[in-house]
Amino acid sequence: MTVKLWSCLRSFTSLNHLNISDSSLSFPPLPPELPSVLKLSAEKVTSQSYEGVLSSLPGLRVIDITTDDAERDIPRITAGLCRRHTGEQQLTHIKLTTPSSLPLEKKRVSSETMKGLGLLIKYKFKNLHRLDLYRVRGTCEEDLVYLIECCRLVKSMRHVVLESCRTTEGGLLEFHLKDLQTSPGDLSVLVYDIDGETVKDVESFKYLGSTKNSDASCTNDIKIRIAIAKKRMVDLHVLWNDRNISTGLKIKLVKTLVWSALLNG
């Protein structure tokens, strides 16, 4: 059934965004190519399907994949990207995410997997602009430093975002980032953790003049507001480094998008 459905999609020449979110679907090793697809969003995809799906999308510009087992899936994702039959890879944005609800062992990747991703970026994607890793936990900070250095060698690369990827205060990565700030180049690296994984529960705090405790019904609402504000800050990070936008306008954007999320959700 999936093979027939995939073949039918070829007739939709204006199909630019493909969203797959059904674990019951299985794909053949070499499905027909869908040259019109520019963006792939995927979650709950069976691990063995990644290679075939990615290799069949030669025009892909953006991938946004949520995996429920990083060490199992990311090597297959990189293998699928390597198999794409295009003279010059046009991929501009890679986003890999593990859900916050996953156990820690499902978020971890080996040094070999992290370095494989770095080598893929370094040698295969000369037009890549951005890499986002959300809760993909490396074995050590040396792996993250290696990944960043591979990204630095891609001239088009502008942004690397690492959230909850096993960073420690005062560690090797922090030292490397300080050195990166004084180095020539346009690469911007944003690294942050919130209590390792998620927003931390607290016993009580004051918010808008009132005291909230861990039993209050608004606790989850506060977490959601902070999460929304955090996401918007990441989105604004690109604009913040744009010299063509005035500082006054940047401040207004923060007040409008970030502060309003904290106050009103």
mmCIF file of C-alpha atoms in Angstrom:
data_model
loop_
_atom_site.group_PDB
_atom_site.id
_atom_site.type_symbol
_atom_site.label_atom_id
_atom_site.label_comp_id
_atom_site.label_asym_id
_atom_site.label_seq_id
_atom_site.Cartn_x
_atom_site.Cartn_y
_atom_site.Cartn_z
ATOM 1 C CA MET A 1 0.000 0.000 0.000
ATOM 2 C CA THR A 2 2.819 2.433 0.881
ATOM 3 C CA VAL A 3 4.574 1.743 -2.432
ATOM 4 C CA LYS A 4 1.420 2.546 -4.412
ATOM 5 C CA LEU A 5 0.757 5.673 -2.344
ATOM 6 C CA TRP A 6 4.342 6.870 -2.821
ATOM 7 C CA SER A 7 4.095 6.367 -6.575
ATOM 8 C CA CYS A 8 0.860 8.381 -6.655
ATOM 9 C CA LEU A 9 2.581 11.289 -4.930
ATOM 10 C CA ARG A 10 4.819 11.741 -7.985
ATOM 11 C CA SER A 11 1.832 13.124 -9.884
ATOM 12 C CA PHE A 12 1.603 16.061 -7.439
ATOM 13 C CA THR A 13 4.334 18.217 -8.956
ATOM 14 C CA SER A 14 3.579 21.099 -6.554
ATOM 15 C CA LEU A 15 4.139 18.924 -3.455
ATOM 16 C CA ASN A 16 6.867 20.814 -1.570
ATOM 17 C CA HIS A 17 6.397 19.690 2.061
ATOM 18 C CA LEU A 18 6.119 16.028 2.996
ATOM 19 C CA ASN A 19 4.975 15.237 6.560
ATOM 20 C CA ILE A 20 5.196 11.619 7.763
ATOM 21 C CA SER A 21 3.895 10.807 11.249
ATOM 22 C CA ASP A 22 2.608 7.238 11.157
ATOM 23 C CA SER A 23 4.682 4.337 12.471
ATOM 24 C CA SER A 24 2.491 1.844 10.609
ATOM 25 C CA LEU A 25 3.886 2.989 7.261
ATOM 26 C CA SER A 26 6.810 1.076 5.827
ATOM 27 C CA PHE A 27 8.834 2.089 2.792
ATOM 28 C CA PRO A 28 10.805 0.038 0.263
ATOM 29 C CA PRO A 29 14.626 0.365 0.140
ATOM 30 C CA LEU A 30 14.445 2.340 -3.112
ATOM 31 C CA PRO A 31 11.102 4.134 -3.488
ATOM 32 C CA PRO A 32 10.480 6.280 -6.591
ATOM 33 C CA GLU A 33 11.996 9.766 -6.408
ATOM 34 C CA LEU A 34 9.852 12.768 -5.476
ATOM 35 C CA PRO A 35 11.881 15.653 -6.949
ATOM 36 C CA SER A 36 9.393 18.390 -5.985
ATOM 37 C CA VAL A 37 9.685 17.858 -2.215
ATOM 38 C CA LEU A 38 11.795 20.556 -0.545
ATOM 39 C CA LYS A 39 11.011 19.894 3.137
ATOM 40 C CA LEU A 40 10.596 16.662 5.073
ATOM 41 C CA SER A 41 9.001 16.553 8.534
ATOM 42 C CA ALA A 42 9.012 13.102 10.112
ATOM 43 C CA GLU A 43 8.236 11.436 13.425
ATOM 44 C CA LYS A 44 7.262 7.911 14.441
ATOM 45 C CA VAL A 45 8.962 6.622 11.289
ATOM 46 C CA THR A 46 10.368 3.102 11.461
ATOM 47 C CA SER A 47 14.158 3.159 11.575
ATOM 48 C CA GLN A 48 14.654 1.031 8.457
ATOM 49 C CA SER A 49 12.564 3.469 6.399
ATOM 50 C CA TYR A 50 14.834 6.510 6.759
ATOM 51 C CA GLU A 51 17.423 5.452 4.175
ATOM 52 C CA GLY A 52 14.882 4.809 1.446
ATOM 53 C CA VAL A 53 12.772 7.905 2.126
ATOM 54 C CA LEU A 54 15.717 10.328 2.278
ATOM 55 C CA SER A 55 17.467 8.869 -0.762
ATOM 56 C CA SER A 56 14.278 9.360 -2.806
ATOM 57 C CA LEU A 57 14.098 13.138 -2.183
ATOM 58 C CA PRO A 58 16.844 14.646 -4.380
ATOM 59 C CA GLY A 59 15.572 18.229 -4.077
ATOM 60 C CA LEU A 60 15.407 18.285 -0.286
ATOM 61 C CA ARG A 61 16.312 21.603 1.384
ATOM 62 C CA VAL A 62 15.067 21.127 4.970
ATOM 63 C CA ILE A 63 14.729 18.067 7.187
ATOM 64 C CA ASP A 64 12.950 18.150 10.556
ATOM 65 C CA ILE A 65 13.040 14.702 12.159
ATOM 66 C CA THR A 66 11.894 13.647 15.628
ATOM 67 C CA THR A 67 13.344 10.287 16.612
ATOM 68 C CA ASP A 68 12.456 8.030 19.520
ATOM 69 C CA ASP A 69 15.897 6.352 19.521
ATOM 70 C CA ALA A 70 18.765 8.644 18.545
ATOM 71 C CA GLU A 71 21.559 6.052 18.376
ATOM 72 C CA ARG A 72 19.445 3.700 16.279
ATOM 73 C CA ASP A 73 18.029 6.281 13.857
ATOM 74 C CA ILE A 74 20.650 8.991 13.270
ATOM 75 C CA PRO A 75 23.135 6.626 11.520
ATOM 76 C CA ARG A 76 20.329 5.540 9.190
ATOM 77 C CA ILE A 77 19.419 9.180 8.565
ATOM 78 C CA THR A 78 23.007 10.054 7.659
ATOM 79 C CA ALA A 79 23.203 6.957 5.443
ATOM 80 C CA GLY A 80 20.021 8.008 3.635
ATOM 81 C CA LEU A 81 21.364 11.513 3.074
ATOM 82 C CA CYS A 82 24.610 10.075 1.683
ATOM 83 C CA ARG A 83 22.688 7.941 -0.812
ATOM 84 C CA ARG A 84 20.859 10.858 -2.403
ATOM 85 C CA HIS A 85 21.838 10.967 -6.074
ATOM 86 C CA THR A 86 22.480 14.646 -6.696
ATOM 87 C CA GLY A 87 25.547 16.343 -8.091
ATOM 88 C CA GLU A 88 25.496 19.093 -5.469
ATOM 89 C CA GLN A 89 23.596 18.653 -2.231
ATOM 90 C CA GLN A 90 21.182 21.578 -1.713
ATOM 91 C CA LEU A 91 20.239 20.855 1.898
ATOM 92 C CA THR A 92 20.184 24.094 3.926
ATOM 93 C CA HIS A 93 18.734 23.121 7.332
ATOM 94 C CA ILE A 94 18.985 19.966 9.454
ATOM 95 C CA LYS A 95 16.907 19.662 12.640
ATOM 96 C CA LEU A 96 17.075 16.518 14.758
ATOM 97 C CA THR A 97 14.994 16.184 17.937
ATOM 98 C CA THR A 98 14.300 13.609 20.624
ATOM 99 C CA PRO A 99 11.116 14.068 22.703
ATOM 100 C CA SER A 100 11.641 15.278 26.267
ATOM 101 C CA SER A 101 9.610 12.300 27.530
ATOM 102 C CA LEU A 102 12.147 9.744 26.243
ATOM 103 C CA PRO A 103 14.380 7.941 28.736
ATOM 104 C CA LEU A 104 17.948 9.221 28.749
ATOM 105 C CA GLU A 105 19.426 6.147 27.069
ATOM 106 C CA LYS A 106 17.200 6.753 24.018
ATOM 107 C CA LYS A 107 18.563 10.293 23.646
ATOM 108 C CA ARG A 108 22.223 9.314 23.755
ATOM 109 C CA VAL A 109 24.409 8.825 20.695
ATOM 110 C CA SER A 110 27.898 7.358 20.495
ATOM 111 C CA SER A 111 31.009 9.294 19.516
ATOM 112 C CA GLU A 112 30.968 7.415 16.215
ATOM 113 C CA THR A 113 27.439 8.587 15.418
ATOM 114 C CA MET A 114 28.169 12.222 16.317
ATOM 115 C CA LYS A 115 31.367 12.228 14.269
ATOM 116 C CA GLY A 116 29.542 10.593 11.368
ATOM 117 C CA LEU A 117 27.079 13.476 11.360
ATOM 118 C CA GLY A 118 29.962 15.953 11.463
ATOM 119 C CA LEU A 119 31.754 14.304 8.544
ATOM 120 C CA LEU A 120 28.529 14.255 6.520
ATOM 121 C CA ILE A 121 28.120 17.998 7.037
ATOM 122 C CA LYS A 122 31.775 18.717 6.354
ATOM 123 C CA TYR A 123 32.085 16.836 3.068
ATOM 124 C CA LYS A 124 28.563 16.523 1.688
ATOM 125 C CA PHE A 125 26.601 19.711 2.364
ATOM 126 C CA LYS A 126 28.320 22.808 1.034
ATOM 127 C CA ASN A 127 25.079 24.840 1.145
ATOM 128 C CA LEU A 128 24.015 24.052 4.710
ATOM 129 C CA HIS A 129 23.004 27.163 6.689
ATOM 130 C CA ARG A 130 21.740 25.778 9.986
ATOM 131 C CA LEU A 131 21.975 22.752 12.266
ATOM 132 C CA ASP A 132 19.635 22.222 15.250
ATOM 133 C CA LEU A 133 20.047 19.395 17.755
ATOM 134 C CA TYR A 134 17.408 19.215 20.476
ATOM 135 C CA ARG A 135 18.046 16.759 23.320
ATOM 136 C CA VAL A 136 20.446 14.635 21.262
ATOM 137 C CA ARG A 137 22.892 13.720 24.011
ATOM 138 C CA GLY A 138 26.539 13.236 23.109
ATOM 139 C CA THR A 139 28.883 10.914 24.945
ATOM 140 C CA CYS A 140 31.300 13.740 25.762
ATOM 141 C CA GLU A 141 31.809 17.406 24.963
ATOM 142 C CA GLU A 142 34.712 16.558 22.632
ATOM 143 C CA ASP A 143 32.102 15.159 20.228
ATOM 144 C CA LEU A 144 30.159 18.438 20.241
ATOM 145 C CA VAL A 145 33.363 20.434 19.708
ATOM 146 C CA TYR A 146 34.203 18.202 16.744
ATOM 147 C CA LEU A 147 30.707 18.705 15.311
ATOM 148 C CA ILE A 148 31.017 22.488 15.625
ATOM 149 C CA GLU A 149 34.437 22.442 13.959
ATOM 150 C CA CYS A 150 32.987 20.476 11.034
ATOM 151 C CA CYS A 151 30.252 23.098 10.725
ATOM 152 C CA ARG A 152 32.866 25.876 10.724
ATOM 153 C CA LEU A 153 34.416 24.364 7.611
ATOM 154 C CA VAL A 154 31.153 24.792 5.677
ATOM 155 C CA LYS A 155 31.369 28.334 4.311
ATOM 156 C CA SER A 156 27.590 28.766 4.060
ATOM 157 C CA MET A 157 26.946 27.673 7.663
ATOM 158 C CA ARG A 158 25.547 30.458 9.857
ATOM 159 C CA HIS A 159 23.819 28.898 12.893
ATOM 160 C CA VAL A 160 24.293 25.881 15.156
ATOM 161 C CA VAL A 161 21.795 25.370 17.994
ATOM 162 C CA LEU A 162 22.457 22.736 20.664
ATOM 163 C CA GLU A 163 19.815 22.314 23.362
ATOM 164 C CA SER A 164 20.272 19.808 26.214
ATOM 165 C CA CYS A 165 23.087 17.993 24.411
ATOM 166 C CA ARG A 166 25.152 17.202 27.533
ATOM 167 C CA THR A 167 27.006 20.417 28.252
ATOM 168 C CA THR A 168 28.603 21.352 31.566
ATOM 169 C CA GLU A 169 29.389 24.752 33.031
ATOM 170 C CA GLY A 170 33.083 25.523 32.666
ATOM 171 C CA GLY A 171 33.604 22.475 30.442
ATOM 172 C CA LEU A 172 35.505 22.017 27.206
ATOM 173 C CA LEU A 173 32.602 23.230 25.065
ATOM 174 C CA GLU A 174 32.258 26.485 26.995
ATOM 175 C CA PHE A 175 36.004 27.115 26.609
ATOM 176 C CA HIS A 176 35.771 26.355 22.891
ATOM 177 C CA LEU A 177 32.832 28.743 22.434
ATOM 178 C CA LYS A 178 34.781 31.579 24.077
ATOM 179 C CA ASP A 179 37.616 30.918 21.656
ATOM 180 C CA LEU A 180 35.120 30.808 18.789
ATOM 181 C CA GLN A 181 33.858 34.312 19.645
ATOM 182 C CA THR A 182 37.313 35.767 18.952
ATOM 183 C CA SER A 183 37.812 33.794 15.739
ATOM 184 C CA PRO A 184 36.980 35.171 12.277
ATOM 185 C CA GLY A 185 33.852 33.861 10.559
ATOM 186 C CA ASP A 186 30.073 34.240 10.496
ATOM 187 C CA LEU A 187 29.106 31.091 12.406
ATOM 188 C CA SER A 188 26.841 31.684 15.414
ATOM 189 C CA VAL A 189 26.640 28.872 17.984
ATOM 190 C CA LEU A 190 23.840 28.842 20.578
ATOM 191 C CA VAL A 191 24.176 26.277 23.373
ATOM 192 C CA TYR A 192 21.806 26.029 26.312
ATOM 193 C CA ASP A 193 20.403 23.618 28.867
ATOM 194 C CA ILE A 194 17.506 24.093 31.272
ATOM 195 C CA ASP A 195 18.274 21.844 34.245
ATOM 196 C CA GLY A 196 19.702 19.288 31.856
ATOM 197 C CA GLU A 197 16.379 18.384 30.301
ATOM 198 C CA THR A 198 13.278 20.352 31.264
ATOM 199 C CA VAL A 199 12.049 23.334 33.212
ATOM 200 C CA LYS A 200 12.609 22.513 36.867
ATOM 201 C CA ASP A 201 9.721 22.211 39.309
ATOM 202 C CA VAL A 202 10.038 24.574 42.281
ATOM 203 C CA GLU A 203 8.276 24.618 45.628
ATOM 204 C CA SER A 204 7.095 28.207 45.287
ATOM 205 C CA PHE A 205 7.841 31.438 43.470
ATOM 206 C CA LYS A 206 6.419 34.901 42.947
ATOM 207 C CA TYR A 207 4.898 35.733 39.588
ATOM 208 C CA LEU A 208 3.123 38.992 38.713
ATOM 209 C CA GLY A 209 2.932 39.872 42.402
ATOM 210 C CA SER A 210 1.406 36.578 43.589
ATOM 211 C CA THR A 211 3.016 33.501 45.101
ATOM 212 C CA LYS A 212 2.630 30.234 43.235
ATOM 213 C CA ASN A 213 3.383 26.826 44.745
ATOM 214 C CA SER A 214 3.881 23.345 43.326
ATOM 215 C CA ASP A 215 0.250 22.417 44.038
ATOM 216 C CA ALA A 216 -1.228 25.367 42.171
ATOM 217 C CA SER A 217 -3.109 24.666 38.967
ATOM 218 C CA CYS A 218 -1.030 27.236 37.092
ATOM 219 C CA THR A 219 2.274 25.344 37.396
ATOM 220 C CA ASN A 220 2.026 23.701 33.972
ATOM 221 C CA ASP A 221 0.816 26.968 32.476
ATOM 222 C CA ILE A 222 3.986 28.697 33.683
ATOM 223 C CA LYS A 223 6.115 25.946 32.158
ATOM 224 C CA ILE A 224 4.311 26.308 28.851
ATOM 225 C CA ARG A 225 4.847 30.076 28.847
ATOM 226 C CA ILE A 226 8.564 29.648 29.500
ATOM 227 C CA ALA A 227 8.817 27.013 26.765
ATOM 228 C CA ILE A 228 7.079 29.297 24.252
ATOM 229 C CA ALA A 229 9.330 32.221 25.213
ATOM 230 C CA LYS A 230 12.420 30.002 24.879
ATOM 231 C CA LYS A 231 11.399 28.876 21.378
ATOM 232 C CA ARG A 232 10.763 32.449 20.286
ATOM 233 C CA MET A 233 14.174 33.519 21.595
ATOM 234 C CA VAL A 234 15.770 30.816 19.440
ATOM 235 C CA ASP A 235 13.803 32.054 16.411
ATOM 236 C CA LEU A 236 14.857 35.652 17.137
ATOM 237 C CA HIS A 237 18.505 34.666 17.413
ATOM 238 C CA VAL A 238 18.846 34.847 13.636
ATOM 239 C CA LEU A 239 17.414 38.379 13.509
ATOM 240 C CA TRP A 240 19.472 39.509 16.479
ATOM 241 C CA ASN A 241 22.708 39.023 14.509
ATOM 242 C CA ASP A 242 21.363 40.841 11.450
ATOM 243 C CA ARG A 243 23.119 44.210 11.236
ATOM 244 C CA ASN A 244 20.470 45.535 8.855
ATOM 245 C CA ILE A 245 17.897 45.538 11.671
ATOM 246 C CA SER A 246 18.101 48.383 14.169
ATOM 247 C CA THR A 247 18.603 47.733 17.874
ATOM 248 C CA GLY A 248 15.333 49.516 18.658
ATOM 249 C CA LEU A 249 13.373 47.183 16.403
ATOM 250 C CA LYS A 250 15.108 44.137 17.912
ATOM 251 C CA ILE A 251 14.083 45.267 21.405
ATOM 252 C CA LYS A 252 10.496 45.786 20.249
ATOM 253 C CA LEU A 253 10.448 42.275 18.791
ATOM 254 C CA VAL A 254 11.660 40.797 22.089
ATOM 255 C CA LYS A 255 9.026 42.731 24.034
ATOM 256 C CA THR A 256 6.285 41.763 21.596
ATOM 257 C CA LEU A 257 7.128 38.085 21.105
ATOM 258 C CA VAL A 258 9.004 36.990 24.224
ATOM 259 C CA TRP A 259 7.711 39.164 27.044
ATOM 260 C CA SER A 260 4.122 38.782 25.852
ATOM 261 C CA ALA A 261 4.510 34.993 25.920
ATOM 262 C CA LEU A 262 5.741 35.107 29.529
ATOM 263 C CA LEU A 263 2.938 37.421 30.608
ATOM 264 C CA ASN A 264 0.026 36.090 28.584
ATOM 265 C CA GLY A 265 1.074 32.734 27.153
#
